[in-house]
Structure formats: C-alpha cells, structure tokens
Amino acid sequence: MLYGILLESARDGICLGYGNQMWKKIVQELNFEHESFTTLGRYEDNLVEKIAECLADILHEGTPEYYMQFFGECFVRFFTNYGYDKILRVAGRHFGDFLHSIDQLHDSTKFSFPRMKSPLFHVLEEDEHGALLQYKSRRRGFQRYIVGQLKECGSQFYHEEIYVRIQEDLSTNEYTRIIFRVDFNNSAAKETSKRLHCIPNLPDITSDTFFKVFPFCVLFDPSMRITHMGKSIKSLFPYDTVVNGRHLDEIFRLVRPDIPLEWSNMLSYGRHIVFLMESRIALRSDKGTKSNDGTVTKKPKTTAGMTGSSAIRLKGQMKWISSWNMMVFLCHPILSTTEEMMNIGLTLHDLNFYDGSSEILIAGMQHARQLQAAIDKQHAWISKLQATKVELKEWRRKGKRLLYSMMPRHIAQMLQQGIVANSICESHKLITVLFCYTLDFKDVVHKLPPNEIVQVVNQMVIIFDQCSDKYDVFKVETKADSSYMIVAGIQERVSQRRISSSSGSSIRSSVGGDSLDEVLPDIKNPLGLNQAEIVAGLAFDLLKQSKKLINKISKVPFKVKIGFHSGSAVGGIVGHKNYQYCLFGDTINTASRVTTTGDIGRIHLSATSWELLKDSIYFDTTPRGQIEMKGKGEMQTYWLTGVKDAYVEHASIVDSKSETLENALLSEYHPTMYEINDRKKSLANVINKLPTSSDQCPFSSFRSPPSFI
C-alpha cells in the first residue's frame, strides 16, 4: 500500500501538463470512484503504474516508463506545496550530501506518514563525477519513478544537471534492487569535505569515558557478538540476563534497514543509514532502586508496571571504531508518551542530555493533545470531503438532466464547452414536428378556479412528458392553451463545432460526463426507427394516455387532436439570461395546420411524413385526400390508422418490464423496446425530394457570426 500523496501528485501533474480533460478520461478508463485522492489515504501499489499505462494508451505516444519518470518529477514539484522542500534544501550542501541523506529524509517523515514502507537508498561508491546509488524496495516498477525524482531534486534544489542510468539490476522475486549510476559534478563536495574535516590530534579517550558519554550504545565485534551494552539499555532487562558474548541477533531484531545482520553490511551501510533495532527478550516489568549497601529494592508493581512493555526500539547509527576493531551502535530509545516511558522503566535521568531526547519528549507531551485534535479534525474533514464529492456528483447529474430537458443534447454540450449561446444557429434539413392540441381546455380555464386549472395543466404535462421520455425526441414547449410540441430528428445531430482557444478553460467542466449521450438514443430507439416512425409511436402513446385526462366540467376525457409533419427548419438559442431553444421555419407552421385540420381522437400526418412511413413494417397509414389548409392551399394528407404486429410484439415486452431504469450518469428513462433490430432505413431518397431550405439565419443580426452545423 502507498500513500495518496503519490497518486495526488500524479493527478496534479497530468492536469497541469495535459489538462483536466485528460485526467477525467483516465478516471473513466480506470473506474476510479473519485477524481482526486486523499494525501493520507492508503491505496494499492500498482495504481501509479496503471495511470502511466492508461496515459500512454490514450495519448498513443511515449511508454509507461516515460510517464513513470514524469510522475517522479511531478512528485517533487507537488510536495513543495506541503513544505517538504525545506527539508530537502537542508539535506546537504551539495547533491552528493543529498544522496547520503535520502534515508534520513525518509525517516524524518514517519510522523506524517507513520505506515510508510520507505525504500532503502545507499551510496556504494563516490567519485568526482558522481556516485553509485543502490535502491532496494519491495515494490515493483518504480525504477523510472526514482530517476524522475533524482533529476528533479538535483535541478530544483541544487541547480545540478543530473544524468541517471540503471547500471545493474539485481532484483529478485522478493525485492527490487537497482544500482543507479548518478552522474553530476561532485568535485566541490570533496573539496568542502577536506576543508571541514581538519581534526586536531588529541589523546584517545578511555572506554570508561566513552560509555559514560553514551549510556545508550551496543558494542559488538566482527563475529557480531556483543562485547558491551550501555548501562541505560542494560538496566531495562532482567538482572539475571546475560548479554555479553551473545550474538547480536539473539538480543535484537533489525527492523530497518531491511538487510541481513552481518558485519560487512554494518561496515557498508553504517556510514549513512539510520538503523532501527527492537529487543527480542522481554523487559523488566518494574524497575528497582539500588541502596548504598548494594541491595536492590523493587518498587511495588503499578498498573503500568504490570502491563509492561515487551520490547524497546532503539534508533541510531553504526560507527566503526578502528582502534578497537569493533562496531558501536550509538542510539536512543523511541518514546512517544510518558506512559510508554513508565512501562519500559525509564526516567528522564536515564536519557541523554546532549541529544535533546528529554526535551523532545516533554515538548511532545505538551503538544500531543493538540496534535491529536488536529489529526481527528483532518480525518473528519476528509470524510466530509468524500461525502461532499458524492453529493456534488449527484447535483451535477441532476443539473445535466435539467439542462438536457431544456434543450437538445448537442446544444447543451456546446454551451458546456463555452460557446456563446446566441452564436449557436443551425439548419436542420429534416425534422419531424408533432403537435397535440386539447380543444376543450378553454372551458376549463373559464369555469374552474386557478388552483384547479394549475392541477389540470400539471396532470396533462406529467402524463405527456412520461410518454415522450420513452422516445428519442425533444419537447420544445407547452403553451398556455395546452398545446404540446414535440420534435424528432434534432437529437441525431453530432456536434462538430470546433472549440476556440478562448473557451479552453470551460471545456474541462464538460468532459467525462457525456458518455451516456452516445448510449441513450440507442436505448430509447433499439429498433433503429426513423424520426417519423418514432413520432408515430409517440402519437399512439399520447392518444392512449390522453383518455386518462378527464375534463372536470364535462366529466369525460378531453378532446385531443394530434398531427405531425416533416421538413426543414432553423434552430438556435434565444435570450440572454433565460436561454430557450426555438425552431423557426415553415415546417412548424405546416405541422400546426396539419394538426388543426385533423379529427378529434385521430392522428393526422402530411405527405412528407407519409413518405417516411410508407415502407414501415411497424405502422399502417390511410390516404385522406386533398385538404384545404389556411395559407397552404390544398395538400395531400394521411391518417395514421394503427400499428402492425411487429411493433405490438415489442411494445408488449415493454409492458411486461415496467420498471424504471436508473442510469448513474444522467437520468431516469423508460425504454420502449429492448430487443435490437439491425434494420435501419435510409432517408437519403426522402431527403433528396425535399426542397432546400434557405440559408438565411434569423440570428444573423447578432455580433457573433452564426455557425451552421
């Protein structure tokens, strides 16, 4: 498991380098629950590699290794926001010092990231032109990530141009072990080292003085057997415990670094690596005091003493004393609270005065409660943030659902992409417009009180909307005279308009949420019906459901006329504050005339719509003859008389599956059919028969030039 700060830095780098759109695509591809990560959260080790692989697949350039190195560079830039750059700046005077201090830097972050399994970095050799750096970790696939981190640290903090290459791969099934050759100018560091290490020639100190200065130390010989143990450590074990002469591994377990406890490793790693060892044998549960006569008086066992600590952890550095030919582990106990100190049996007097252990412990006692409160507050904030993200996603879904109900999908997407609303103007070569008129609604308006009028209108709109939601159509408007207008064919358009550079910042907000737009029409129109067939199915549905609308005055269903016509039109957004999508053209007027000249309870259609239905295997039509229409003269019209067995068969499936399908990306919808039919009718012949529409746009007076798509 790795901390979320690594993933969050990768996310930040992708957003800055490739845009928010790219990150949202990655989120969709990898099915992430959220678009961001919590820095203190724990995640799977392979997520960084998955993101790199996904980015390479989407961009079709570069390799996952290239992007892993890019993420390593992003991590260094990202954690400067958290103040960790200050630690790196004081890690050493030169880049060579920094390489020696990497292990200590990881150790210093244990308080912020207590469960971090940090890798091991060890300088094997060093010369004027660079160094050999060994990297060891249980994680896989982070070699290039380390390269990116080293190069960025050298460039940003030490102004060095670093060249890193993998010189040797010694990885096993258990570990990743890489030897890097890091090339940089290391001559200045060598000169500084010589200048600072001018040591005066003084007499050697005695062992007695040495062990008084270092009460927390363990001395052992090349055979790894303990020669002496500092008095402060020895006092923690039972009085009869024999430690001198025993193998170091019998008394202590090496926690860090993850290397075999061997003399050669102590000599090699002891120069720059922080060691952490834990006692293997049980500690005393109480601490006695020695009187002047030498007898030991045991303290009565308190609750803390009886509980006792089974082990103590010691952290420090290995130092080789050449005159003794022995290695000494100079250390201090790891203590976090006074309770832990009491359990172990230590007092402030036992601690080293010169290394600040006692001061750190006392200061920690004072700030522990404040720190814990801050941590609890942060965890509460993180939990609240996750809940807020879920809520925000839900509100976005609802907002998109509302927007798509106000205007066609492709128009809504253009607005989301930052296109000026009043510059949107488009020519539709073929659409089908349906009107549904309620003839006796005026009686209701004159005779019912206002609240009941609203109830009647609301019931009518709800029933008609439930019908239209099942089909791939767009409701243009519902007028006060209770006329209902539906258009089919608009939703088939695919936005091909290019986005200007000025709207680049707005496009990011719309990416990642339109995947449903490509799927939804197929679900609403699984049979591949043409627009006239879709409107015909809706017309029968409206006629059937209108019988549920009872006139409260006459106590019988409302009288309804339905008609539709197919033709060309021009559409666009009008209004500056309250946007409204409107259609203009003779097709709308003709559709209205076809509806008004029809009969109550019947579905009337024009000759153009009949051309789209004459070969349909789903609907029956009957000629009505020539009909005089206001402003149009005589026109050939037809009746839509019924549905064929093929349509009834599929409609029965829908009736048997009346459940409402809930889609997580957009909204609820009621499918009309489920079985897919590959039959798709070509409209080319019909379109060619239609008269060409004028290219004049009613919005040409606006300053922004209209765009015909």
XYZ file of C-alpha atoms in Angstrom:
709
model
C 0.000 0.000 0.000
C 1.166 3.539 -0.748
C 0.018 6.932 0.456
C -2.305 9.062 -1.637
C 0.215 11.890 -1.927
C 1.964 9.910 -4.688
C -1.273 9.495 -6.630
C -2.377 13.068 -5.991
C 0.954 14.353 -7.324
C 0.469 12.276 -10.493
C -3.053 13.691 -10.885
C -1.763 17.227 -10.410
C 0.986 16.685 -12.991
C -1.451 15.310 -15.584
C -3.893 18.182 -15.061
C -1.145 20.775 -15.411
C 0.631 19.084 -18.306
C -2.231 17.572 -20.293
C -5.369 19.285 -18.980
C -8.296 18.285 -16.792
C -9.916 16.587 -19.782
C -7.138 14.010 -19.932
C -7.384 13.244 -16.199
C -11.143 12.753 -16.407
C -10.632 10.294 -19.268
C -8.196 8.347 -17.086
C -10.688 8.359 -14.205
C -13.300 6.872 -16.535
C -10.946 4.303 -18.041
C -9.746 3.043 -14.639
C -13.190 3.353 -12.974
C -11.938 5.462 -10.065
C -14.620 6.253 -7.521
C -13.392 9.832 -7.104
C -11.424 12.248 -9.271
C -8.859 13.004 -6.544
C -7.054 11.201 -3.733
C -6.551 11.963 -0.051
C -2.874 12.559 0.705
C -3.001 10.478 3.900
C -5.171 7.758 2.388
C -3.789 4.303 1.575
C -4.060 2.843 -1.930
C -2.843 -0.142 -3.927
C 0.827 -0.101 -5.002
C 0.080 -0.671 -8.686
C -2.199 2.342 -9.182
C 0.654 4.626 -10.262
C 1.705 2.111 -12.933
C -1.904 1.737 -14.094
C -2.233 5.502 -14.511
C 1.020 5.600 -16.514
C -0.138 2.756 -18.772
C -3.552 4.379 -19.272
C -1.971 7.741 -20.137
C 0.295 6.084 -22.711
C -2.687 4.263 -24.277
C -4.771 7.438 -24.539
C -2.017 9.654 -25.938
C -0.627 6.938 -28.260
C 2.869 8.271 -27.653
C 5.564 7.543 -25.124
C 5.846 4.469 -22.922
C 4.574 3.779 -19.393
C 8.202 4.042 -18.215
C 8.415 7.551 -19.652
C 5.326 8.637 -17.726
C 6.549 6.942 -14.542
C 9.623 9.188 -14.744
C 7.309 12.134 -15.399
C 5.315 11.263 -12.254
C 8.550 11.164 -10.233
C 9.307 14.718 -11.343
C 5.714 15.748 -10.558
C 6.026 14.347 -7.030
C 8.989 16.600 -6.201
C 7.156 19.643 -7.542
C 3.949 18.693 -5.759
C 5.219 18.115 -2.239
C 6.756 21.590 -2.153
C 3.162 22.712 -1.537
C 3.310 20.865 1.794
C 6.608 22.387 2.911
C 8.739 19.272 2.455
C 11.035 21.171 0.102
C 12.534 22.900 3.152
C 13.772 19.536 4.412
C 15.389 18.763 1.074
C 17.092 22.152 0.912
C 18.894 21.496 4.202
C 19.710 17.860 3.417
C 23.231 18.759 2.341
C 25.456 21.450 0.931
C 25.836 19.592 -2.338
C 23.908 16.968 -4.292
C 26.308 14.282 -3.080
C 25.373 15.086 0.512
C 21.741 14.822 -0.503
C 22.250 11.274 -1.813
C 23.777 10.265 1.527
C 20.814 11.817 3.392
C 17.909 10.252 1.476
C 17.447 7.508 4.066
C 17.365 10.058 6.897
C 14.842 12.155 4.969
C 12.516 9.176 4.725
C 12.936 8.568 8.434
C 12.014 12.199 9.218
C 8.612 11.825 7.534
C 7.482 8.918 9.729
C 5.375 11.217 11.896
C 3.365 12.479 8.912
C 3.237 9.055 7.237
C 3.605 6.507 10.057
C 2.736 3.454 7.936
C 5.087 4.285 5.079
C 7.269 1.403 3.897
C 10.125 3.545 2.637
C 12.708 2.136 0.208
C 16.398 1.902 1.042
C 18.899 4.222 -0.639
C 22.609 3.603 -0.125
C 25.656 5.211 -1.756
C 28.024 2.374 -2.677
C 30.815 4.379 -4.304
C 31.555 8.025 -4.888
C 33.960 9.932 -7.139
C 34.390 13.409 -8.575
C 31.976 12.667 -11.421
C 29.110 11.152 -9.439
C 28.175 8.135 -7.397
C 26.724 4.635 -7.447
C 23.370 4.614 -5.666
C 21.678 1.402 -4.584
C 17.868 1.337 -4.471
C 16.104 -1.500 -2.681
C 12.353 -1.908 -2.218
C 9.615 -4.491 -2.073
C 7.633 -2.511 -4.650
C 7.867 -3.272 -8.342
C 8.118 -0.949 -11.318
C 9.292 2.267 -9.613
C 12.793 2.442 -11.170
C 11.916 5.203 -13.622
C 9.927 6.984 -10.918
C 13.132 7.217 -8.844
C 15.029 8.559 -11.859
C 12.498 11.357 -12.222
C 12.736 12.230 -8.527
C 16.546 12.381 -8.555
C 16.699 14.536 -11.680
C 14.080 16.978 -10.395
C 15.701 17.270 -6.938
C 19.089 17.981 -8.496
C 17.651 20.586 -10.843
C 15.302 22.338 -8.412
C 17.258 22.330 -5.151
C 20.929 22.066 -6.149
C 20.886 23.526 -9.691
C 22.740 20.474 -10.948
C 22.140 18.783 -14.277
C 21.818 15.151 -13.240
C 22.187 12.137 -15.520
C 20.831 8.875 -14.135
C 21.015 5.446 -15.703
C 20.422 1.912 -14.492
C 23.841 0.281 -14.269
C 22.811 -3.078 -12.821
C 19.554 -4.825 -11.966
C 19.947 -7.241 -9.053
C 16.231 -7.714 -8.415
C 14.875 -10.972 -7.054
C 11.390 -12.373 -6.613
C 11.289 -10.771 -3.174
C 12.964 -7.408 -3.739
C 13.600 -4.805 -6.387
C 17.304 -3.955 -6.163
C 18.736 -1.499 -8.694
C 22.207 0.048 -8.912
C 21.950 3.553 -10.415
C 24.879 5.454 -11.839
C 24.231 9.107 -10.994
C 26.486 11.496 -12.916
C 26.962 15.026 -11.543
C 29.757 17.402 -10.590
C 30.933 16.085 -7.235
C 34.336 17.821 -7.037
C 33.095 20.723 -4.901
C 31.722 18.343 -2.289
C 35.075 16.584 -1.993
C 36.916 19.873 -1.517
C 34.429 21.024 1.121
C 34.747 17.710 2.939
C 38.545 18.049 3.114
C 38.297 21.615 4.377
C 35.778 20.813 7.127
C 37.445 17.658 8.391
C 40.589 19.168 9.854
C 40.656 17.246 13.141
C 43.145 18.148 15.895
C 45.426 15.380 17.199
C 44.156 14.548 20.701
C 44.739 11.568 23.027
C 42.344 8.643 22.663
C 39.556 8.509 25.226
C 39.201 5.514 27.510
C 36.360 3.015 27.203
C 35.117 4.066 30.637
C 34.705 7.658 29.450
C 33.149 6.520 26.175
C 30.402 4.505 27.854
C 29.655 7.319 30.314
C 29.146 9.678 27.376
C 26.983 7.139 25.519
C 24.720 5.333 28.012
C 22.609 4.091 25.078
C 25.035 2.059 22.986
C 25.754 -1.516 21.974
C 29.324 -2.595 21.182
C 29.939 -5.777 19.134
C 32.877 -7.404 17.366
C 33.262 -8.721 13.768
C 31.663 -12.027 14.805
C 28.544 -9.986 15.690
C 28.826 -10.880 19.388
C 28.040 -8.249 21.971
C 31.063 -7.031 23.923
C 29.394 -4.356 25.999
C 25.993 -2.736 26.413
C 25.358 0.787 27.750
C 24.069 0.966 31.277
C 20.783 2.657 30.334
C 19.912 -0.192 27.969
C 21.154 -2.957 30.241
C 19.038 -1.676 33.125
C 15.888 -2.413 31.109
C 16.452 -6.175 31.029
C 16.032 -8.565 33.983
C 19.017 -8.613 36.368
C 19.949 -12.187 35.576
C 20.007 -11.595 31.795
C 23.387 -12.314 30.249
C 24.028 -10.235 27.123
C 27.825 -10.050 26.782
C 29.157 -12.719 24.466
C 25.785 -13.422 22.865
C 25.096 -12.896 19.190
C 23.526 -9.523 18.419
C 20.646 -11.211 16.612
C 19.709 -13.106 19.793
C 19.092 -9.882 21.719
C 17.883 -7.515 18.993
C 15.947 -7.753 15.756
C 16.977 -5.424 12.934
C 13.827 -3.586 11.825
C 15.439 -1.132 9.454
C 17.188 -1.272 7.036
C 15.892 -4.499 5.570
C 19.285 -6.193 5.222
C 20.926 -9.293 6.765
C 22.548 -8.632 10.140
C 26.136 -9.219 9.007
C 29.442 -7.459 9.732
C 30.066 -6.477 6.101
C 26.645 -4.839 5.883
C 27.296 -2.922 9.090
C 30.514 -1.536 7.638
C 28.908 -0.640 4.325
C 25.538 0.742 5.421
C 26.611 2.151 8.771
C 28.051 5.335 7.302
C 24.807 6.943 6.159
C 21.833 4.721 7.032
C 19.587 5.114 10.053
C 19.285 1.796 11.919
C 16.286 0.736 13.965
C 16.513 -2.322 16.237
C 13.963 -3.904 18.556
C 14.709 -6.082 21.581
C 13.829 -9.755 21.309
C 13.881 -10.685 25.003
C 11.285 -9.417 27.456
C 11.996 -6.309 29.504
C 11.599 -5.939 33.228
C 8.080 -5.133 34.317
C 9.353 -2.972 37.209
C 12.496 -1.020 37.912
C 14.368 -1.422 41.161
C 16.492 1.093 43.028
C 19.861 0.258 44.429
C 20.636 1.307 48.028
C 24.033 2.345 49.395
C 24.759 -1.181 50.631
C 24.235 -2.594 47.147
C 20.916 -4.325 47.779
C 18.147 -3.865 45.230
C 14.756 -2.750 46.436
C 11.974 -3.499 43.986
C 9.228 -0.974 43.538
C 5.694 -2.200 44.011
C 4.108 -3.128 40.710
C 1.781 -0.463 39.486
C -0.792 -0.939 36.775
C 1.662 0.347 34.217
C 4.420 -1.835 35.583
C 2.324 -4.971 35.490
C 1.309 -4.230 31.952
C 4.918 -3.619 30.994
C 6.358 -3.245 27.540
C 7.544 -6.449 25.929
C 10.172 -4.688 23.790
C 12.026 -1.453 23.284
C 13.028 0.103 19.978
C 16.398 1.793 19.583
C 17.273 4.091 16.697
C 20.705 5.354 15.793
C 23.817 4.937 13.698
C 26.514 2.311 13.346
C 30.060 3.592 13.873
C 33.227 1.591 13.355
C 35.984 2.187 15.938
C 39.155 1.231 14.118
C 41.396 1.132 17.206
C 39.076 -1.432 18.803
C 38.111 -3.135 15.508
C 34.546 -3.096 16.767
C 31.250 -1.592 15.737
C 29.233 0.537 18.162
C 25.536 1.212 17.759
C 25.003 4.751 19.089
C 21.291 5.043 19.696
C 18.410 6.441 21.686
C 15.063 4.868 22.679
C 11.965 5.518 20.621
C 9.477 7.047 23.061
C 6.272 8.856 22.253
C 4.468 9.233 25.602
C 5.272 9.242 29.312
C 3.074 6.171 29.734
C 5.307 4.286 27.334
C 8.338 5.537 29.224
C 6.893 4.265 32.529
C 6.045 0.890 31.023
C 9.607 0.431 29.815
C 11.040 1.570 33.141
C 12.954 4.644 32.014
C 13.155 8.090 33.595
C 14.308 11.424 32.235
C 17.565 10.937 34.157
C 18.322 7.861 32.040
C 18.116 9.776 28.761
C 20.983 11.535 27.067
C 21.112 15.212 27.965
C 23.082 16.255 24.898
C 20.836 14.864 22.147
C 17.593 16.552 23.212
C 15.655 13.322 23.812
C 14.233 14.525 27.122
C 13.281 17.926 25.702
C 11.566 16.362 22.718
C 9.617 14.001 24.965
C 8.429 16.784 27.281
C 7.505 19.020 24.349
C 5.673 16.093 22.788
C 3.636 15.635 25.956
C 2.514 19.253 25.756
C 1.554 19.128 22.092
C 0.262 15.568 21.858
C -3.298 16.510 22.714
C -3.288 19.438 20.282
C -1.784 17.287 17.543
C -4.324 14.518 18.091
C -7.158 17.032 17.904
C -5.750 18.354 14.632
C -5.458 14.827 13.238
C -9.025 13.998 14.265
C -10.195 17.225 12.672
C -8.356 16.394 9.458
C -9.844 12.900 9.295
C -13.310 14.363 9.885
C -12.676 16.882 7.118
C -11.528 14.125 4.755
C -14.679 12.103 5.466
C -16.807 15.177 4.923
C -14.950 15.932 1.698
C -15.684 12.466 0.331
C -19.370 12.865 1.182
C -19.364 16.311 -0.435
C -17.822 14.891 -3.607
C -20.559 12.284 -3.843
C -23.185 14.966 -3.272
C -21.559 17.234 -5.868
C -21.576 14.411 -8.394
C -25.270 13.852 -7.747
C -26.074 17.548 -8.176
C -24.091 17.618 -11.412
C -26.121 14.680 -12.627
C -29.348 16.459 -11.751
C -28.126 19.694 -13.340
C -27.252 17.904 -16.553
C -30.610 16.159 -16.526
C -32.352 19.538 -16.177
C -30.209 21.093 -18.911
C -30.938 18.249 -21.336
C -34.650 18.674 -20.703
C -34.439 22.338 -21.728
C -32.529 21.921 -24.986
C -31.131 19.177 -27.257
C -28.113 17.272 -26.010
C -25.679 18.577 -28.605
C -26.732 22.170 -27.913
C -26.261 21.661 -24.164
C -22.795 20.221 -24.789
C -21.852 23.244 -26.883
C -22.885 25.564 -24.048
C -20.896 23.474 -21.568
C -17.867 23.834 -23.837
C -18.038 27.604 -23.512
C -19.647 28.582 -26.831
C -21.602 31.840 -26.637
C -25.294 30.942 -26.514
C -26.573 33.488 -29.048
C -23.926 32.459 -31.573
C -25.468 28.983 -31.873
C -27.585 28.736 -35.001
C -28.115 25.594 -37.048
C -30.006 24.422 -40.087
C -31.962 21.155 -39.890
C -32.554 19.618 -43.298
C -35.136 17.162 -41.989
C -37.018 17.024 -38.694
C -40.476 15.800 -37.733
C -42.685 18.101 -35.669
C -45.725 16.855 -33.722
C -48.466 18.964 -32.136
C -51.062 17.766 -29.671
C -53.987 20.165 -29.105
C -56.551 19.930 -26.316
C -59.673 21.539 -27.797
C -61.970 21.995 -24.778
C -59.309 23.346 -22.448
C -60.729 26.889 -22.730
C -63.899 25.762 -20.917
C -61.755 24.617 -18.017
C -59.949 27.967 -17.866
C -63.229 29.932 -17.746
C -65.082 27.772 -15.225
C -62.512 26.355 -12.788
C -60.689 28.226 -10.005
C -56.981 28.992 -10.626
C -55.617 26.262 -8.339
C -57.637 23.576 -10.136
C -56.556 24.935 -13.529
C -52.939 24.517 -12.497
C -53.670 20.980 -11.314
C -55.248 20.088 -14.661
C -52.337 21.534 -16.650
C -49.822 19.830 -14.377
C -51.532 16.458 -14.762
C -51.619 16.872 -18.527
C -47.938 17.844 -18.791
C -46.837 15.000 -16.489
C -48.718 12.369 -18.487
C -47.468 13.683 -21.839
C -43.887 14.018 -20.520
C -43.971 10.418 -19.312
C -44.880 9.387 -22.836
C -42.216 11.490 -24.571
C -39.490 10.347 -22.140
C -39.745 6.870 -23.627
C -38.766 8.075 -27.106
C -35.758 9.754 -28.656
C -37.490 13.110 -29.066
C -37.185 16.642 -27.718
C -40.063 18.607 -26.188
C -39.900 22.158 -27.475
C -42.654 23.798 -25.440
C -46.026 23.544 -23.730
C -48.196 26.610 -24.293
C -50.867 28.113 -22.058
C -53.593 26.841 -24.423
C -52.399 23.322 -23.507
C -50.754 22.635 -26.862
C -47.864 20.187 -26.706
C -44.986 20.350 -29.256
C -42.511 17.521 -29.857
C -39.638 17.316 -32.363
C -37.740 14.255 -33.573
C -34.516 14.328 -35.562
C -32.717 17.031 -33.588
C -31.176 14.564 -31.155
C -29.492 12.732 -34.037
C -27.112 15.626 -34.645
C -23.479 15.276 -33.560
C -21.711 18.459 -32.573
C -18.734 19.033 -34.883
C -18.132 22.639 -33.972
C -14.552 23.443 -33.110
C -13.795 24.967 -29.741
C -11.872 28.231 -29.781
C -8.833 28.702 -27.601
C -10.724 31.268 -25.560
C -13.093 28.645 -24.293
C -10.388 26.163 -23.331
C -10.930 26.702 -19.636
C -14.586 25.915 -19.896
C -14.258 22.699 -21.817
C -12.780 20.937 -18.817
C -16.012 21.099 -16.876
C -17.913 19.170 -19.508
C -15.511 16.357 -20.218
C -16.133 12.993 -18.719
C -19.894 13.210 -18.333
C -21.160 12.746 -21.873
C -20.592 9.037 -22.305
C -24.288 8.429 -21.789
C -25.215 10.739 -24.649
C -23.955 8.189 -27.152
C -25.713 5.282 -25.450
C -29.076 6.810 -24.516
C -30.534 7.197 -28.045
C -29.751 3.561 -28.801
C -31.593 2.505 -25.653
C -34.611 4.681 -26.467
C -34.590 3.583 -30.099
C -33.333 -0.021 -30.145
C -35.218 -0.834 -33.373
C -33.427 1.892 -35.328
C -36.680 3.647 -36.283
C -36.531 6.745 -38.433
C -37.787 10.006 -36.973
C -41.302 9.724 -38.437
C -41.679 6.194 -37.028
C -40.550 7.441 -33.614
C -43.148 10.236 -33.717
C -45.817 7.781 -34.899
C -45.190 5.520 -31.904
C -45.312 8.543 -29.603
C -48.534 9.779 -31.199
C -50.325 6.495 -30.429
C -48.962 6.626 -26.877
C -50.204 10.210 -26.406
C -53.617 9.342 -27.807
C -53.921 6.356 -25.474
C -52.805 8.231 -22.359
C -54.979 11.277 -23.144
C -58.023 9.205 -22.222
C -56.841 9.424 -18.607
C -57.223 13.220 -18.704
C -60.779 13.871 -17.516
C -62.441 17.227 -18.093
C -63.771 18.274 -14.677
C -66.560 20.241 -16.336
C -67.917 17.633 -18.772
C -66.693 14.603 -16.759
C -65.411 12.990 -19.978
C -61.862 12.805 -21.410
C -60.505 15.906 -23.095
C -60.894 16.189 -26.856
C -57.449 15.795 -28.402
C -56.116 16.371 -31.919
C -52.684 15.059 -32.948
C -50.781 15.737 -36.152
C -47.235 15.837 -37.441
C -45.233 16.989 -40.442
C -41.633 16.507 -41.621
C -39.424 19.132 -43.206
C -36.571 21.587 -42.774
C -36.176 24.211 -40.033
C -33.706 26.542 -38.401
C -32.969 26.359 -34.671
C -30.981 28.271 -32.099
C -30.761 29.728 -28.611
C -32.656 32.942 -27.873
C -32.497 35.035 -24.749
C -29.618 36.412 -22.731
C -30.499 35.337 -19.203
C -33.102 32.591 -19.581
C -31.978 30.513 -22.523
C -34.598 28.904 -24.726
C -34.095 26.708 -27.755
C -36.504 27.692 -30.531
C -37.275 26.388 -34.008
C -38.254 28.589 -36.939
C -39.492 27.798 -40.404
C -42.467 26.793 -42.494
C -42.292 23.208 -41.181
C -43.537 24.307 -37.753
C -46.469 26.258 -39.255
C -47.376 23.351 -41.541
C -47.309 20.876 -38.634
C -49.684 23.136 -36.729
C -52.056 23.339 -39.726
C -51.986 19.541 -40.152
C -52.973 19.158 -36.505
C -55.825 21.694 -36.547
C -57.332 20.200 -39.741
C -57.367 16.709 -38.246
C -60.195 14.970 -36.423
C -60.647 14.513 -32.696
C -59.146 11.257 -31.477
C -57.223 10.652 -34.727
C -53.630 11.118 -35.854
C -53.176 13.302 -38.946
C -49.933 13.449 -40.965
C -48.602 15.241 -44.024
C -47.396 13.720 -47.273
C -43.748 14.327 -46.328
C -44.144 12.326 -43.142
C -46.050 9.660 -45.065
C -43.006 9.282 -47.353
C -41.033 8.240 -44.278
C -43.746 5.801 -43.156
C -44.998 4.240 -46.375
C -42.493 1.365 -46.246
C -42.631 0.943 -42.478
C -43.139 -2.580 -41.141
C -44.491 -1.169 -37.891
C -47.317 1.292 -38.797
C -50.372 1.444 -41.080
C -51.500 4.600 -42.893
C -54.555 5.520 -44.968
C -54.888 8.363 -47.506
C -57.287 11.134 -46.505
C -57.145 13.053 -49.763
C -56.678 16.707 -50.610
C -57.346 19.031 -47.675
C -57.599 22.816 -47.789
C -55.196 24.421 -45.318
C -55.001 28.061 -44.351
C -52.166 29.769 -46.209
C -51.172 26.497 -47.901
C -53.904 25.689 -50.314
C -54.775 22.061 -50.919
C -52.434 19.411 -49.504
C -52.466 15.642 -49.660
C -52.657 14.223 -46.125
C -52.969 10.819 -44.473
C -54.296 9.150 -41.352
C -52.141 7.047 -39.077
C -54.541 4.164 -38.549
C -52.715 1.566 -36.464
C -49.652 -0.445 -35.575
C -48.566 -3.732 -37.087
C -47.832 -6.974 -35.249
C -44.079 -6.385 -35.305
C -44.468 -3.209 -33.248
C -47.083 -4.717 -30.928
C -44.743 -7.610 -30.176
C -42.001 -5.298 -28.991
C -44.401 -2.986 -27.170
C -45.685 -5.947 -25.140
C -42.139 -6.586 -23.922
C -42.035 -3.066 -22.574
C -45.355 -3.507 -20.796
C -44.052 -6.634 -19.079
C -40.936 -4.765 -17.934
C -42.453 -1.664 -16.435
C -39.559 -0.999 -14.065
C -37.895 2.370 -14.320
C -34.264 2.067 -15.345
C -31.943 4.271 -13.357
C -28.762 5.428 -15.051
C -25.969 6.624 -12.772
C -24.571 9.080 -15.286
C -27.612 11.056 -16.343
C -31.259 10.444 -15.519
C -34.178 8.060 -15.367
C -35.703 6.866 -18.589
C -38.420 4.423 -19.664
C -37.355 2.342 -22.650
C -39.994 1.464 -25.173
C -38.276 -1.601 -26.609
C -35.447 -3.904 -25.598
C -34.747 -6.220 -28.480
C -32.382 -4.859 -31.068
C -33.277 -4.971 -34.755
C -30.479 -4.306 -37.212
C -32.899 -2.780 -39.706
C -32.125 0.878 -40.252
C -33.895 2.755 -43.004
C -32.033 5.134 -45.244
C -33.524 8.610 -45.501
C -31.403 9.657 -48.488
C -34.200 9.252 -51.042
C -36.694 11.137 -48.915
C -34.274 13.947 -48.138
C -33.448 14.406 -51.806
C -37.147 15.012 -52.535
C -37.376 17.832 -50.001
C -36.962 21.442 -51.092
C -33.694 23.033 -49.987
C -34.116 25.385 -47.075
C -32.892 28.922 -47.095
C -29.514 29.536 -45.592
C -30.735 32.772 -44.027
C -30.299 32.593 -40.241
C -32.757 34.546 -38.056
C -29.893 35.265 -35.642
C -27.641 36.961 -38.226
C -28.114 40.323 -36.526
C -26.029 39.205 -33.534
C -22.422 40.358 -33.380
C -21.033 36.835 -33.122
C -21.291 35.223 -36.578
C -23.702 32.266 -36.630
C -22.415 28.799 -37.328
C -24.376 26.343 -39.442
C -23.508 22.803 -38.465
